[in-house]
Short mmCIF file of C-alpha atoms and ligand atoms in Angstrom, two decimals:
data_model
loop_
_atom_site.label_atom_id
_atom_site.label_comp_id
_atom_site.label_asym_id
_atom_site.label_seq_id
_atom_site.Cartn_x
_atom_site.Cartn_y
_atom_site.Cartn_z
CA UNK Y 1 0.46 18.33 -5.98
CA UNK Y 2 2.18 15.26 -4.47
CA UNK Y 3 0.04 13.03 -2.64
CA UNK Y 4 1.20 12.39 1.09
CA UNK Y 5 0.32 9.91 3.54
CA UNK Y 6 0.73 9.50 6.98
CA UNK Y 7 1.93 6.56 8.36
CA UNK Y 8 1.84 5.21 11.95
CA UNK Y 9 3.01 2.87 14.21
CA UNK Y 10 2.03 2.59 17.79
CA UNK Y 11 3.23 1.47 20.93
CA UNK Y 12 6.38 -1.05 21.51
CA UNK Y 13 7.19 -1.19 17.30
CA UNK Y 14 10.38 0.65 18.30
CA UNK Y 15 11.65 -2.64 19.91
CA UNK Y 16 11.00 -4.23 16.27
CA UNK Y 17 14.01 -6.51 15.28
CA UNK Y 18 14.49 -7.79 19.40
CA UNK Y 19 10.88 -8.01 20.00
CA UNK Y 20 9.84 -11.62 19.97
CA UNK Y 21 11.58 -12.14 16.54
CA UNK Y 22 9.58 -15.39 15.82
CA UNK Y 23 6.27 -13.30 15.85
CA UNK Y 24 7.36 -9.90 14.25
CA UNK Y 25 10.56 -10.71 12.24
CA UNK Y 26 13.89 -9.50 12.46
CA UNK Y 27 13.66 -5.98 10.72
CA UNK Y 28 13.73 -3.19 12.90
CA UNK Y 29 11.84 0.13 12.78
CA UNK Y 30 14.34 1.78 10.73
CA UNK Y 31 14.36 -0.94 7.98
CA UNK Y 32 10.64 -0.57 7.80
CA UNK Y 33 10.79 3.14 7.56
CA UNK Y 34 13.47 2.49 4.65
CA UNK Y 35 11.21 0.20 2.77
CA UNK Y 36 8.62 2.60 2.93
CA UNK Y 37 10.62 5.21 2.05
CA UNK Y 38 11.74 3.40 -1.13
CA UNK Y 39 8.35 2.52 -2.24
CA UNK Y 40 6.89 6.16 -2.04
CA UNK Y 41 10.03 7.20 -3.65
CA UNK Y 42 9.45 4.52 -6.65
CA UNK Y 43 5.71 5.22 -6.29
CA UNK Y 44 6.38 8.91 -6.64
CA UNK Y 45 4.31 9.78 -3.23
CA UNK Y 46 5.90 12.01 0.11
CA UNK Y 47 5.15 10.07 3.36
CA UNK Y 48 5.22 11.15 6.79
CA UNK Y 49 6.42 7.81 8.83
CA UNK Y 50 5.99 7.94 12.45
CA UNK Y 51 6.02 6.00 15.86
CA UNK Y 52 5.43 6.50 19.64
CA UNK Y 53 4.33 5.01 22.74
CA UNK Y 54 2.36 7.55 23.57
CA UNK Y 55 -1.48 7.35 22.83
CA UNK Y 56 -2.14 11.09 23.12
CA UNK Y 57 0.71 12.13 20.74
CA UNK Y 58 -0.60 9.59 18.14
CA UNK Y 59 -4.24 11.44 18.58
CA UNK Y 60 -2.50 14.65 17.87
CA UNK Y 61 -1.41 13.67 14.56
CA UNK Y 62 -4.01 12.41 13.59
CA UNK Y 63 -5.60 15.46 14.43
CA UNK Y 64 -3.24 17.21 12.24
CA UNK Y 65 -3.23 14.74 9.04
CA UNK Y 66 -6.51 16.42 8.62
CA UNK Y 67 -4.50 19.10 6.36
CA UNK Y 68 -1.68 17.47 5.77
CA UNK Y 69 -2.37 14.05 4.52
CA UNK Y 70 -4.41 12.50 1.59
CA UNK Y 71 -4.71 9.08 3.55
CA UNK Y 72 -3.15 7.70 6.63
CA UNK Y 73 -1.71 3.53 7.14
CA UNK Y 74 -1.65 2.55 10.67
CA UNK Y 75 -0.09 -0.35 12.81
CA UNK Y 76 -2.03 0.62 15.98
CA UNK Y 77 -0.84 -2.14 17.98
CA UNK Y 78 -1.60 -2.97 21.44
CA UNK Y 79 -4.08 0.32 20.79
CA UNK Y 80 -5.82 -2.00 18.32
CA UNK Y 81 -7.17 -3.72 20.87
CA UNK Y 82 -8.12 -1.19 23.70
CA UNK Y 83 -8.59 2.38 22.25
CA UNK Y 84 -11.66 3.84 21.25
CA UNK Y 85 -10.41 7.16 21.29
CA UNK Y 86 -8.03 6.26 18.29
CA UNK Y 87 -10.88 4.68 16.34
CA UNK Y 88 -12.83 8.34 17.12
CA UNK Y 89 -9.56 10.48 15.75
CA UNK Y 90 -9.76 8.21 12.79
CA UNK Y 91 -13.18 9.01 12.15
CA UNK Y 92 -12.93 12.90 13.05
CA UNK Y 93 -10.05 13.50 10.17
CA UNK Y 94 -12.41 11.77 7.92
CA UNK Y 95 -9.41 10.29 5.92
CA UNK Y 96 -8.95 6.43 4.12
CA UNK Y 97 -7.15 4.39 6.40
CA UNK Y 98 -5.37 1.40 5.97
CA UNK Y 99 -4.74 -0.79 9.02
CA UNK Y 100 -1.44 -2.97 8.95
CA UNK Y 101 -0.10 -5.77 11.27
CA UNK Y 102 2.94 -7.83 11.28
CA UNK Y 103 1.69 -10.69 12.39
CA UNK Y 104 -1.80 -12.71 11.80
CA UNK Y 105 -3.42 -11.58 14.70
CA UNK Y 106 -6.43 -13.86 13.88
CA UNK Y 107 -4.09 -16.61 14.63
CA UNK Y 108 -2.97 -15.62 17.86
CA UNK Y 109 -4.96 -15.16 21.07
CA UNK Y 110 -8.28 -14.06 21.55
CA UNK Y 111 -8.29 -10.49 22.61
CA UNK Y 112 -5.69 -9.87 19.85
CA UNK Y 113 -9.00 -10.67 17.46
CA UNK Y 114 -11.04 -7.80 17.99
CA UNK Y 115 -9.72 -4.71 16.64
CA UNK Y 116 -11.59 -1.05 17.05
CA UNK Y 117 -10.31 0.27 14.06
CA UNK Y 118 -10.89 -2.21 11.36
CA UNK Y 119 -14.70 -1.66 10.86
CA UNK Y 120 -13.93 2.71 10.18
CA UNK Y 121 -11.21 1.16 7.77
CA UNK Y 122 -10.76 1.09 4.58
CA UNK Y 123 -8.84 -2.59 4.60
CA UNK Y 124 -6.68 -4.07 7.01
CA UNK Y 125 -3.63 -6.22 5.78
CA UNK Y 126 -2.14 -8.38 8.59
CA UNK Y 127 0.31 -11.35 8.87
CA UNK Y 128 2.33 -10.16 5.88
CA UNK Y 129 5.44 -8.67 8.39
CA UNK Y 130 6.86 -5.40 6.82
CA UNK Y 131 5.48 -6.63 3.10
CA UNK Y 132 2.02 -5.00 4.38
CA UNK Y 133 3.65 -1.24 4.52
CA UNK Y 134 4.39 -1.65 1.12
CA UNK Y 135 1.04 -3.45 -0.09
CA UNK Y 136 -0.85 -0.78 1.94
CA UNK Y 137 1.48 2.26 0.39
CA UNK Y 138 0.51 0.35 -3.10
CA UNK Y 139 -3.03 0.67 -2.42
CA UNK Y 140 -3.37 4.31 -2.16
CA UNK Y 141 -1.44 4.74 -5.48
CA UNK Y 142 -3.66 2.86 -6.99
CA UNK Y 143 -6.45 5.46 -5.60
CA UNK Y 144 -4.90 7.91 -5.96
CA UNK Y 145 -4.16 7.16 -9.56
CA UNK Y 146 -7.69 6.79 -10.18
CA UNK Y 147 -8.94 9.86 -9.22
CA UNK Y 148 -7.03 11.55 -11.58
C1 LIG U 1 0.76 -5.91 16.01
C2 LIG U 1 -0.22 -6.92 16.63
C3 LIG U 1 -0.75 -6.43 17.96
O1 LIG U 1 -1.64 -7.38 18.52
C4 LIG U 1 0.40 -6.21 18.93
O2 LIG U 1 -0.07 -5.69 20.15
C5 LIG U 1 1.49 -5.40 18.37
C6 LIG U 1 1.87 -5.56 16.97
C7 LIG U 1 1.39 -6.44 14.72
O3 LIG U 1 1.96 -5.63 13.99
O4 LIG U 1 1.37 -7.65 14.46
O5 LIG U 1 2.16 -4.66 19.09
O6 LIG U 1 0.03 -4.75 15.69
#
């Protein structure tokens, strides 16, 4: 069976490529979903890549990664910062998850510091722009591969 992950982006990351270049880079969405298309493809794993501004719809697939997924990478975004009830999906599916940021957040201000899903994750890779999807996607091969 092929492994699949989920991968998720939350609020605003359509705007990527406009938004506040200096901060998130000039790749939009779509190049991002490419990349990561291209390294499952090399990498010889499906993904499911995903975004919305919508906090409940991003707890509903979480919900459903349960069966679907082997492991799930998320950008939660603003939700980073504010939602407890993502953190709680996350725990419910029981699934690794890798949390990804563009930017450093550590370097920027203080409520961007505190994130609620880092401590029920398995790593968090930030400040690497879209190089993190791919670093991320590059971890769970090499889990995956080792469970074989
Ligand atoms: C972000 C960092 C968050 O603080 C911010 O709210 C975002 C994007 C990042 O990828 O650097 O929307 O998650």
């Amino acid at each position: 069976m092929t492994c699949s992950l989920l991968i998720l982006n939350g609020p605003n990351l359509n705007l990527l490529g406009t938004r506040e270049p200096q901060i998130y880079g000039y790749e939009t969405l779509n190049d991002v979903a490419q990349l990561c298309h291209e390294a499952a493809d090399t990498l010889g794993l499906q993904i499911d890549f995903r975004q919305t501004n919508h906090e409940g719809e991003l707890i509903d697939w979480i919900h459903q990664a349960r069966t679907a997924h082997a492991g799930i990478i998320i950008n939660p975004a603003a939700w980073t910062h504010t939602s407890v009830a993502i953190r709680d999906a996350l725990t419910a599916v029981a699934l690794p998850v890798v949390e990804v940021h563009l930017s450093n957040v550590h370097q920027r201000e203080a409520f961007r510091h505190h994130s609620f899903v880092s401590p029920i994750a398995v790593g968090v890779l930030c400040g690497f722009g879209v190089a993190g999807y791919r670093m991320a996607i590059e971890y769970f091969v090499h889990v995956f591969t080792n469970k074989k």
